[in-house]
Coordinates of C-alpha atoms in Angstrom, one line a residue:
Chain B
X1 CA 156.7 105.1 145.6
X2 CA 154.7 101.8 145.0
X3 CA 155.5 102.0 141.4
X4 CA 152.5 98.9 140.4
X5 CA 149.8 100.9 142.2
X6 CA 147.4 103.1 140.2
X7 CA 147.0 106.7 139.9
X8 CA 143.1 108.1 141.1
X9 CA 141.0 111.2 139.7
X10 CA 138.2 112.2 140.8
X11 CA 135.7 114.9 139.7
X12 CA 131.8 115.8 140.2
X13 CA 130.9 114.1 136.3
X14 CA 132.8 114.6 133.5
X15 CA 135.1 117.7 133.2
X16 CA 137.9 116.2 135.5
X17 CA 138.1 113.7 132.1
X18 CA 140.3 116.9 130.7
X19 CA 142.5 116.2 133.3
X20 CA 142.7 112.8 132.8
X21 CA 143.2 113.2 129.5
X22 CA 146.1 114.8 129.6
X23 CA 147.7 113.0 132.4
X24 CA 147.7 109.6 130.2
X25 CA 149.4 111.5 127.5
X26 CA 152.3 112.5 130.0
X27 CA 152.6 109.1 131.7
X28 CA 151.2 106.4 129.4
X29 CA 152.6 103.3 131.5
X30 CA 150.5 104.1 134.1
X31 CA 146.9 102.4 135.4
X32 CA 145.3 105.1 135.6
X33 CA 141.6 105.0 138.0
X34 CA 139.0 107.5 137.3
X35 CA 135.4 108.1 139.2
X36 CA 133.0 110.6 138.0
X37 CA 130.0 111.4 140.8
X38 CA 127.4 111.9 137.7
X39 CA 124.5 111.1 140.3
X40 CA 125.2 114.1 142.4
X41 CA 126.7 116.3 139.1
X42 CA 126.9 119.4 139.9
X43 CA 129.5 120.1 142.6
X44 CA 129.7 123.9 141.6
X45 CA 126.2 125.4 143.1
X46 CA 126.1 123.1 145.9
X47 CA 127.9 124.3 149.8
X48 CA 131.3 123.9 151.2
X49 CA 130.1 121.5 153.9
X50 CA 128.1 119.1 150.8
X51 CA 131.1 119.6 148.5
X52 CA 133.9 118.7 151.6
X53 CA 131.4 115.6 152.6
X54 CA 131.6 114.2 149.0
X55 CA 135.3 114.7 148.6
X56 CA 135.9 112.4 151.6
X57 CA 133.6 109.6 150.0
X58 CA 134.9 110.1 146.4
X59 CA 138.6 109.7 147.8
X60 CA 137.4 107.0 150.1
X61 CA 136.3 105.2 147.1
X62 CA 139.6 105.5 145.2
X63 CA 141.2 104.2 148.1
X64 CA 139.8 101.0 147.6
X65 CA 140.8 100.9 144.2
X66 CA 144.4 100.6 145.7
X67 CA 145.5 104.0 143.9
X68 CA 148.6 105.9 145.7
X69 CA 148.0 109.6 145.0
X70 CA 145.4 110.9 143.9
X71 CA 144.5 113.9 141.3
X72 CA 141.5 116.5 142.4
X73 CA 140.4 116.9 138.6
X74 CA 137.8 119.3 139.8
X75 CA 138.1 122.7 140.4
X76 CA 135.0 122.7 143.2
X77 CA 136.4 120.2 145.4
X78 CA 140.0 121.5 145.1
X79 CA 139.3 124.9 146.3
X80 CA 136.8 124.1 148.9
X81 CA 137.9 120.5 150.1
X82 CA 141.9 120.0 149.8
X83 CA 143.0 121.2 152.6
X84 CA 140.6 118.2 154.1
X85 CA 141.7 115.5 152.0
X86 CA 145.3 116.3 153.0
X87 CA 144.3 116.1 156.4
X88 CA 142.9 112.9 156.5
X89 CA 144.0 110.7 154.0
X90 CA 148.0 110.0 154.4
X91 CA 148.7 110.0 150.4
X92 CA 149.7 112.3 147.7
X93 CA 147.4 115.1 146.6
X94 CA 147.6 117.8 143.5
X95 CA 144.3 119.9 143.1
X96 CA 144.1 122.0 140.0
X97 CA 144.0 125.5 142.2
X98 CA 148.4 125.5 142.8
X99 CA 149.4 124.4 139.5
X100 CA 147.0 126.9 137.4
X101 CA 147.7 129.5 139.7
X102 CA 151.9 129.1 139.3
X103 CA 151.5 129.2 135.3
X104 CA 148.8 132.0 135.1
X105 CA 151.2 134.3 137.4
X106 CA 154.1 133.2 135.2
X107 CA 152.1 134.6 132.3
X108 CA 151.1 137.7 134.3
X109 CA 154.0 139.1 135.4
X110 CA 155.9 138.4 132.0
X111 CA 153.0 141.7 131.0
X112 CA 151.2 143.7 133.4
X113 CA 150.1 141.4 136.3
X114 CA 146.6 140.8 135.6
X115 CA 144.7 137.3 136.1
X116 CA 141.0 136.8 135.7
X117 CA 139.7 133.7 137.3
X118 CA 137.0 131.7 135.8
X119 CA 134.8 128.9 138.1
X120 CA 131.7 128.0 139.9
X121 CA 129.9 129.8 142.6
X122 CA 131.4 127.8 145.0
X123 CA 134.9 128.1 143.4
X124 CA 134.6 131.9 143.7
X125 CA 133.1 131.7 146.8
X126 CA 136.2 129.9 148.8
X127 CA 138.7 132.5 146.8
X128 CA 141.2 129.6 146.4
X129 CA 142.3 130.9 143.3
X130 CA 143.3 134.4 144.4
X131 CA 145.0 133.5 147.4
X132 CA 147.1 131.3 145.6
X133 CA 147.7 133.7 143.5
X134 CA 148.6 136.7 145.8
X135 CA 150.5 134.0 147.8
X136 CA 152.9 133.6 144.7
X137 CA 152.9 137.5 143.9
X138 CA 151.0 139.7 146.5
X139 CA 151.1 142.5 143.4
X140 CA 149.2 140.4 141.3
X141 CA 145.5 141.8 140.3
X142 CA 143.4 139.3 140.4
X143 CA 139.6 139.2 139.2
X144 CA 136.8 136.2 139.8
X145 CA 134.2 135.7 137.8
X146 CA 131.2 133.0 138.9
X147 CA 130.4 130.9 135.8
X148 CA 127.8 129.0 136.9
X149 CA 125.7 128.0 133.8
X150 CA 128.9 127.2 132.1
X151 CA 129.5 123.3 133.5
X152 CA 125.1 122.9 132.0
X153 CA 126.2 124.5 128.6
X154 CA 129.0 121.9 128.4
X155 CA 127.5 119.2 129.4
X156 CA 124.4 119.7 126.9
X157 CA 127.1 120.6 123.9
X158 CA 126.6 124.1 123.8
X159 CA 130.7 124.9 122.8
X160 CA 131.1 125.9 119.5
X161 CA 132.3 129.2 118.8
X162 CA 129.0 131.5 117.8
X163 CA 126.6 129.5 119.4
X164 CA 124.0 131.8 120.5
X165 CA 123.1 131.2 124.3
X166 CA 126.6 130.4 124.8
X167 CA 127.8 133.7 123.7
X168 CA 125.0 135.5 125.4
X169 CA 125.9 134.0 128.6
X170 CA 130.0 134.0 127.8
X171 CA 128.9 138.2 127.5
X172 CA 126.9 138.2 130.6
X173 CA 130.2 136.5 132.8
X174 CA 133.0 138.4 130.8
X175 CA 132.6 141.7 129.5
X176 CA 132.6 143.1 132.8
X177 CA 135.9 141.9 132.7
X178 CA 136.9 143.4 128.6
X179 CA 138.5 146.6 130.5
X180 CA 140.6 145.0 133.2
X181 CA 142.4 143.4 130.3
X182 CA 144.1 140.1 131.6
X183 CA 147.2 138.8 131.0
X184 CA 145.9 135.5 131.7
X185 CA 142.7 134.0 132.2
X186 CA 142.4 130.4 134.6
X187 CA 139.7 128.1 133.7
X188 CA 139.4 127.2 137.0
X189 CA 136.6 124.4 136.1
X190 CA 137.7 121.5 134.4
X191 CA 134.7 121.7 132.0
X192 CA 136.0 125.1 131.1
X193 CA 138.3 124.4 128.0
X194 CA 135.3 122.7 126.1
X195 CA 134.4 126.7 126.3
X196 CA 137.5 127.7 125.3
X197 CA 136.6 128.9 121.9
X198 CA 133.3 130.9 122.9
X199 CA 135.5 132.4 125.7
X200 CA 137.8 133.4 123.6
X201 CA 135.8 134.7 121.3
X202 CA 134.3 137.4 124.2
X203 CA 137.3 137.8 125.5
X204 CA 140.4 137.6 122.9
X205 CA 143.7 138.4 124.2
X206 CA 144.6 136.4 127.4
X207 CA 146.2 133.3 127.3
X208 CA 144.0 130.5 128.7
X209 CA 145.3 128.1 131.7
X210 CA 143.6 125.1 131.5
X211 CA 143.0 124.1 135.1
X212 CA 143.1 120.7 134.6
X213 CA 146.1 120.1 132.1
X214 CA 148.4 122.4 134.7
X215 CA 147.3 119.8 137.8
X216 CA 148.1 116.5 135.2
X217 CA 151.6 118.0 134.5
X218 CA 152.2 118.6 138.5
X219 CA 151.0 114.9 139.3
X220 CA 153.0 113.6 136.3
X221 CA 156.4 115.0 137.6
X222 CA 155.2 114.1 141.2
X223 CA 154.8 110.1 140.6
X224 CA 156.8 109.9 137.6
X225 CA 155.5 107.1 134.3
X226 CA 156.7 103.5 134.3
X227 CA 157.2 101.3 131.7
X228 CA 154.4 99.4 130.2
X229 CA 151.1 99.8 128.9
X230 CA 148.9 102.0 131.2
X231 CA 145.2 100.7 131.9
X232 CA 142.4 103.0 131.8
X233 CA 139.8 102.2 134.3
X234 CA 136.2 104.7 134.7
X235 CA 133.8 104.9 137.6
X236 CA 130.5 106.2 137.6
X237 CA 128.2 106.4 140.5
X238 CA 125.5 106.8 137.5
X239 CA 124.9 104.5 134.3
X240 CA 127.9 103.2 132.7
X241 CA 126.7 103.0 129.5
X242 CA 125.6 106.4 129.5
X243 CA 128.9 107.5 131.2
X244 CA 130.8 105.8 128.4
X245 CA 129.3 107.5 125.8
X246 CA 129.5 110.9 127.0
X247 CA 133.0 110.0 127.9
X248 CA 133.7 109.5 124.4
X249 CA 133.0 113.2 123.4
X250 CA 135.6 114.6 126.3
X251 CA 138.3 111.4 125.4
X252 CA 138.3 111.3 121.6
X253 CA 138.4 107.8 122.0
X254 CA 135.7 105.0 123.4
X255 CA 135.8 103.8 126.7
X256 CA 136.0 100.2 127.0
X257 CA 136.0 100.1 131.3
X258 CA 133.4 101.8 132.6
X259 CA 131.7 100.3 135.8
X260 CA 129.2 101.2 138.6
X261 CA 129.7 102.1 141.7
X262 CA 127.4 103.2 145.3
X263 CA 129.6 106.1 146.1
X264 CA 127.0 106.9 149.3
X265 CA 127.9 103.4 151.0
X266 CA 131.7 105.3 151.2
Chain V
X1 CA 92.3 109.8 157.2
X2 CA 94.0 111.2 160.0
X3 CA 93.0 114.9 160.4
X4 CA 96.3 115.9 162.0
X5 CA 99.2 114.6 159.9
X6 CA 100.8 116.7 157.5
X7 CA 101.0 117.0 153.8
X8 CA 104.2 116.1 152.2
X9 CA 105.8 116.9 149.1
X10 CA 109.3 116.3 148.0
X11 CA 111.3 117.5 144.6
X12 CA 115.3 117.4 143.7
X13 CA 115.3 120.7 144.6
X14 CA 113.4 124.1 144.0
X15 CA 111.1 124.0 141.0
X16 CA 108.2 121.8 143.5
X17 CA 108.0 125.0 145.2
X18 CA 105.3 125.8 142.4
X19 CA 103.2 123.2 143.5
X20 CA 103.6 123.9 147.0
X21 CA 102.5 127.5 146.1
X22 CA 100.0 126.1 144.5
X23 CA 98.8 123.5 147.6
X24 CA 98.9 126.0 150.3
X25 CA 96.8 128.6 148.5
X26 CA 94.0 125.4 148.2
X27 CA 94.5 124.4 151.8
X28 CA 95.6 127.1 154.2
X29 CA 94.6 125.1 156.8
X30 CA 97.0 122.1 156.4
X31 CA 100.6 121.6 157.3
X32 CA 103.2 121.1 154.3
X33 CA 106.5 119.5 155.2
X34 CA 108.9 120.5 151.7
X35 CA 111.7 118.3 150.9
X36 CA 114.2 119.4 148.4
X37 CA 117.3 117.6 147.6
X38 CA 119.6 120.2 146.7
X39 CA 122.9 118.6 147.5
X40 CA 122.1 116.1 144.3
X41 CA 120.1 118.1 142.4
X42 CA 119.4 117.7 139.4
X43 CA 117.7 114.7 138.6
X44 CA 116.4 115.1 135.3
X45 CA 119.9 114.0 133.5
X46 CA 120.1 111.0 135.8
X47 CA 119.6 107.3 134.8
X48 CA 116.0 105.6 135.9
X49 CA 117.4 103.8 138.7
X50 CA 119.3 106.7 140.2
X51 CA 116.3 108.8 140.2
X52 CA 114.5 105.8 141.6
X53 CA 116.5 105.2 144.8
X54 CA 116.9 108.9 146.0
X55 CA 113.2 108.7 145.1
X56 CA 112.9 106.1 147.8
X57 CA 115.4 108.0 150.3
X58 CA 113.2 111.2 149.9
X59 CA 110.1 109.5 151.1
X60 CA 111.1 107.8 153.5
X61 CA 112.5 110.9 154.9
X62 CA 108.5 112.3 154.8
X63 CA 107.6 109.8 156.2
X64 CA 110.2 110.3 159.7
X65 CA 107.7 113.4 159.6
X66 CA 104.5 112.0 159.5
X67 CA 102.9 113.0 156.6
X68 CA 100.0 111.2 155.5
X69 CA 100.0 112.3 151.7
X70 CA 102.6 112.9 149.4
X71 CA 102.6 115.4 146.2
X72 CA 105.7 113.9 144.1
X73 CA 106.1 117.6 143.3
X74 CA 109.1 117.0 140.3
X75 CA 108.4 115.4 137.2
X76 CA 111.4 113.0 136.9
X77 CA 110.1 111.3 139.8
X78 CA 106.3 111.1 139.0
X79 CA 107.7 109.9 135.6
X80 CA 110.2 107.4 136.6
X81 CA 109.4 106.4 140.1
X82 CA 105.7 106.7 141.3
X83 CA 104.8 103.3 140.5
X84 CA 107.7 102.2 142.7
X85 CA 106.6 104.5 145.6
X86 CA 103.3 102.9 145.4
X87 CA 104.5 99.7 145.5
X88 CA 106.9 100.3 148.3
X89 CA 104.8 102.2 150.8
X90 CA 101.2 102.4 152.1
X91 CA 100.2 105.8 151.5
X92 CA 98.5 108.1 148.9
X93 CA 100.9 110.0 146.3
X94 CA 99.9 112.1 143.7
X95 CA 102.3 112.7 140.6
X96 CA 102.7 115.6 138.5
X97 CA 102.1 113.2 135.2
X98 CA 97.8 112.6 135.1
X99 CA 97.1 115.5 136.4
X100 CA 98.8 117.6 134.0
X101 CA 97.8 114.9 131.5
X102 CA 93.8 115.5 132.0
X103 CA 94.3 119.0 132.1
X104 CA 95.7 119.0 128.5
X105 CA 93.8 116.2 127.0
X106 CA 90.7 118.4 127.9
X107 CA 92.0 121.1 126.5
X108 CA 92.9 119.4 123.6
X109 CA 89.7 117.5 122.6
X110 CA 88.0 120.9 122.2
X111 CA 90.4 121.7 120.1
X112 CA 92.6 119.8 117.5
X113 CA 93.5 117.4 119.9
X114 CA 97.5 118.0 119.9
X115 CA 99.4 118.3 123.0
X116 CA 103.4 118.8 122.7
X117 CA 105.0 117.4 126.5
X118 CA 108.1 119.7 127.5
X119 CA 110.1 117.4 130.5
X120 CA 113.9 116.8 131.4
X121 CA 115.8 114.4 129.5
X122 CA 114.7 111.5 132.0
X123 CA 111.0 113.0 131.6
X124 CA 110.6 112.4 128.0
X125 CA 113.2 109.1 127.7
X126 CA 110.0 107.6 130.0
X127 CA 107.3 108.5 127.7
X128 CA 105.3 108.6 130.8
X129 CA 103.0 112.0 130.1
X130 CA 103.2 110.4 126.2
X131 CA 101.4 107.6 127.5
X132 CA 99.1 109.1 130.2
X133 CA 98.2 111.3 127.4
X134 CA 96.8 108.3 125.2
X135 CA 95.5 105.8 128.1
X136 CA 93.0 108.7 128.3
X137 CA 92.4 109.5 124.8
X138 CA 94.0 107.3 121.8
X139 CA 93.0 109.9 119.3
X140 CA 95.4 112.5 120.5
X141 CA 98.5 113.6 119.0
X142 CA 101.2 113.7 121.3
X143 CA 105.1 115.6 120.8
X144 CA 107.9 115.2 123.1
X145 CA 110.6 117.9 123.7
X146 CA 113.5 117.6 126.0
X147 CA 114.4 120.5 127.7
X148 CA 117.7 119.9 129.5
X149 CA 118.7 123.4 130.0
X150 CA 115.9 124.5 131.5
X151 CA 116.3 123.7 135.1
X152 CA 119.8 125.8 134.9
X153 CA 118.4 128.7 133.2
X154 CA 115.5 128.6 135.5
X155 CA 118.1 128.4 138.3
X156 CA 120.2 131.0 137.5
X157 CA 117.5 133.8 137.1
X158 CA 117.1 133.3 132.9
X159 CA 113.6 133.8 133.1
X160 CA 112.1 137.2 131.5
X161 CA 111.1 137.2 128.2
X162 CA 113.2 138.4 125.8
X163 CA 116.4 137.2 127.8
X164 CA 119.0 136.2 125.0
X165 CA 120.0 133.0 125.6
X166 CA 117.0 131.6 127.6
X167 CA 115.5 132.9 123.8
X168 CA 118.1 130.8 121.7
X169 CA 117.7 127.8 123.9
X170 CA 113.7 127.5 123.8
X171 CA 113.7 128.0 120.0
X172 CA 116.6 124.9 119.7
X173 CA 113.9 123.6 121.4
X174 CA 110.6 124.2 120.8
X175 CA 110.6 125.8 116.9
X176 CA 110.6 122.4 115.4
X177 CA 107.2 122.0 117.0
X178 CA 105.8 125.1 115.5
X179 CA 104.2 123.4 112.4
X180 CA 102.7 120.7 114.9
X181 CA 100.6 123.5 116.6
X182 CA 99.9 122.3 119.5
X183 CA 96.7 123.1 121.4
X184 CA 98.4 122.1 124.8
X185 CA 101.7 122.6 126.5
X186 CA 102.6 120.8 129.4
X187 CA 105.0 122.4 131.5
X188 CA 105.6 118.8 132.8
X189 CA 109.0 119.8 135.1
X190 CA 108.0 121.9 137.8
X191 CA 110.9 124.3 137.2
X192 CA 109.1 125.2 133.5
X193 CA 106.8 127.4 134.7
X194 CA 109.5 130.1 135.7
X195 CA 110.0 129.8 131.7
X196 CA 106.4 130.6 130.8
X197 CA 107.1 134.0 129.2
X198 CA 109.9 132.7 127.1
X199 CA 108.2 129.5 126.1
X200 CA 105.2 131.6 125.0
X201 CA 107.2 134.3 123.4
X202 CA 108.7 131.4 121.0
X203 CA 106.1 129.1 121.3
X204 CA 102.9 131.3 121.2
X205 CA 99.2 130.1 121.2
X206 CA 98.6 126.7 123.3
X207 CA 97.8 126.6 126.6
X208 CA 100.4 125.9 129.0
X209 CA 99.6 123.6 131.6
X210 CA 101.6 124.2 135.0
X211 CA 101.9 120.1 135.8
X212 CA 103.0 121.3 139.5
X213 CA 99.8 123.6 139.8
X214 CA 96.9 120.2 138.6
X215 CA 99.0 118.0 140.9
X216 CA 98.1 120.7 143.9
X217 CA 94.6 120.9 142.5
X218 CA 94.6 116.6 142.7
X219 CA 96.2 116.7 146.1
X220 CA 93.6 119.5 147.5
X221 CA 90.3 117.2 146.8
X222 CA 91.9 114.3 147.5
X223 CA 92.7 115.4 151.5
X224 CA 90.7 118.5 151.8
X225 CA 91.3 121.3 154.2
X226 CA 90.8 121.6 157.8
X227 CA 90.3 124.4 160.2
X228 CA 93.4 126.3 161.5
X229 CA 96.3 127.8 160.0
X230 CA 98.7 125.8 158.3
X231 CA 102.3 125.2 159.0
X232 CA 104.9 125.3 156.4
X233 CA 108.2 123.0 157.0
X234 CA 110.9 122.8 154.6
X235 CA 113.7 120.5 154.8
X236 CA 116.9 120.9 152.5
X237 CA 119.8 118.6 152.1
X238 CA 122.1 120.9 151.7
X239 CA 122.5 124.8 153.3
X240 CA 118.9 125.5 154.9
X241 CA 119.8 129.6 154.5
X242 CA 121.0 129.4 151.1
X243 CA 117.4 127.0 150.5
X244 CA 115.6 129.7 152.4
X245 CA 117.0 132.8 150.1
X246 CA 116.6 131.0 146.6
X247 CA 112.9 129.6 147.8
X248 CA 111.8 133.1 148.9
X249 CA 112.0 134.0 144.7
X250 CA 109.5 131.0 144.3
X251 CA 107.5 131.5 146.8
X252 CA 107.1 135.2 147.1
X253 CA 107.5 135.4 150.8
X254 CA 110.2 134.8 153.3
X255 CA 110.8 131.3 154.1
X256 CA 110.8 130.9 158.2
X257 CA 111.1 127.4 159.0
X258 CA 114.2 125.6 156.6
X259 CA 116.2 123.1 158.2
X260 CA 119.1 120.1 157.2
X261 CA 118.4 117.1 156.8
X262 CA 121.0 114.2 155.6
X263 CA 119.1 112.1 153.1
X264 CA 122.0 109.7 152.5
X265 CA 121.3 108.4 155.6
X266 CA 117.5 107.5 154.7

């Protein structure tokens, strides 16, 4: 591989930032490019044909950044738009649906073979998930649950354990789910773990897979760290002040490159 | 004017469906062309100049389809765009924010003259209703509350009073204004109104004032009606059936004529 070119992630806004996260913890020699679509935020309610069209232009956009694989740090746009991306862009591709789905079945079928997926309409929608998962294990019982005021409640810092409308909500999505009793649970939304504690608290029991830290481990073993120190670099097809800050809250740490871009003119 | 041209109105998505409710119950005779952006909605956590430019692309859409008038039917828009949509093109718009803002100052100044402004995050950062509000009357004391989550909640069917977390997120909001006691509330996103139950369950007493429903009111004596029945045309940016199925809750009758439209390309 073209060990000085940069790695790419993309997501709808901010959640993917999870993913990138942990992928400069696992290879932190490498430039890493991130671009975060916070004009057109959210991916998860919108259709398969909007969500494939903006794949191609946030990948499109990367490309120019000169990065040589590229990590789908959004759960949306890896289970409606993947397949798509692989098609027509000749480079590397991990989406968070394959690697979440190998370490929740690895959980499952340690116990008693039960997964509960977690996403956005769309997400549930395409089914990626569970047919990745019966693909690995066709005796696998898999549940979906739709989320879809979760990525809002994130966004507008509604994630600490007890808080009221987020419990109410967490209750409305999951304790249809309290009797199946899964083994495993995939937050199948890289906003998701910034949940993790109100989800847990509805749901104890199931170990969480973080969507977004699985797919950084599979591109980290894919492309490998180098030696050096690795650049952060953000995009925002919004403010970049305002992307910054926000930034901030998912990173732990301020964001010192954050610039602008037109992602329609891709 | 020109007898035969349509009536436009555009919002980001859904909630200008109130005032187009509103409009075609004041002018059955007219035609209404809807635009609603739902492949980038929302816009109320955008920055200024992002609202601004799809605020540009939306028009000129309305105008490919020869409307003579258009009802800026969201309230980010009328409160961060409409001077630049008067500027830009030669046509009459009305906005959601006088309107609503001589609605309340009226009701007001027979009162104790204090209006409280509920808006998106973009709504309130313009202070655009705040200032409305005290062109027309100086005297008047004027509260701003940003409302972030309701567009989601409104969205995803949180509406009825007495729904848990709809509950807990209008009193984050809105109890710090119960000492203010305002005479007037301005609904001033035209998504609020779905909320009126909760927001007076928490918030009881003022007057709400629906800013999509004045707008209409503006719009009707501005153009008047004409003889013959009306068309209605809605345009979506993303899935035209899904648009159809969501707008039929708004509207309270089936939506016949929905269709795509790619408003990148305007």
């Amino acid at each position: 591989m073209e060990e000085m070119q940069s790695i790419g992630l993309f997501d709808s806004g901010l959640g993917g930032l999870t993913g990138f996260r942990a992928l400069r913890k696992l290879l932190p020699g490498r430039d890493l490019v991130y671009f975060g679509d916070t004009a057109r935020v959210p991916y998860g309610s919108k259709s398969r044909e909007v969500i494939r069209r903006f794949a191609l232009q946030d990948t499109r956009f990367l490309l120019s950044q000169n990065v040589s694989a590229v990590l789908v740090a959004c759960g949306t746009v890896s289970s409606n738009a993947l397949d798509l991306l692989e098609e027509t862009f000749d480079l590397p591709f991990v989406g968070v649906v394959s690697p979440a789905s190998e370490k929740a079945s690895e959980i499952a079928r340690a116990k008693n073979g039960r997964v509960l997926v977690l996403g956005t309409a769309a997400t549930v929608r395409s089914n990626a998930y569970k047919d990745a998962l019966l693909r690995i294990d066709p005796t696998l019982e898999v549940r979906q649950a739709a989320c879809p005021l979760f990525v809002p409640l994130a966004e507008n810092g509604h994630t600490k354990k007890g808080d009221i409308a987020a419990t109410a909500i967490a209750k409305e999505y999951l304790e249809p789910f309290s009797a199946f009793r899964p083994d495993a649970v995939i937050l199948g939304c890289t906003h998701f773990p910034l949940l993790s504690d109100v989800i847990a608290d509805v749901l104890p029991g199931p170990v969480q897979v973080s969507a977004g830290e699985e797919a950084a481990r599979t591109m980290a073993a894919l492309v490998g760290d180098r030696a050096g120190t690795g650049k952060d670099t953000f995009f925002t097809s919004d403010d970049p002040v305002a992307f910054g800050e926000a930034a901030e809250l998912f990173l732990g740490a301020p964001v010192e490159r954050a610039f602008h871009t037109d992602i329609e003119a891709y």
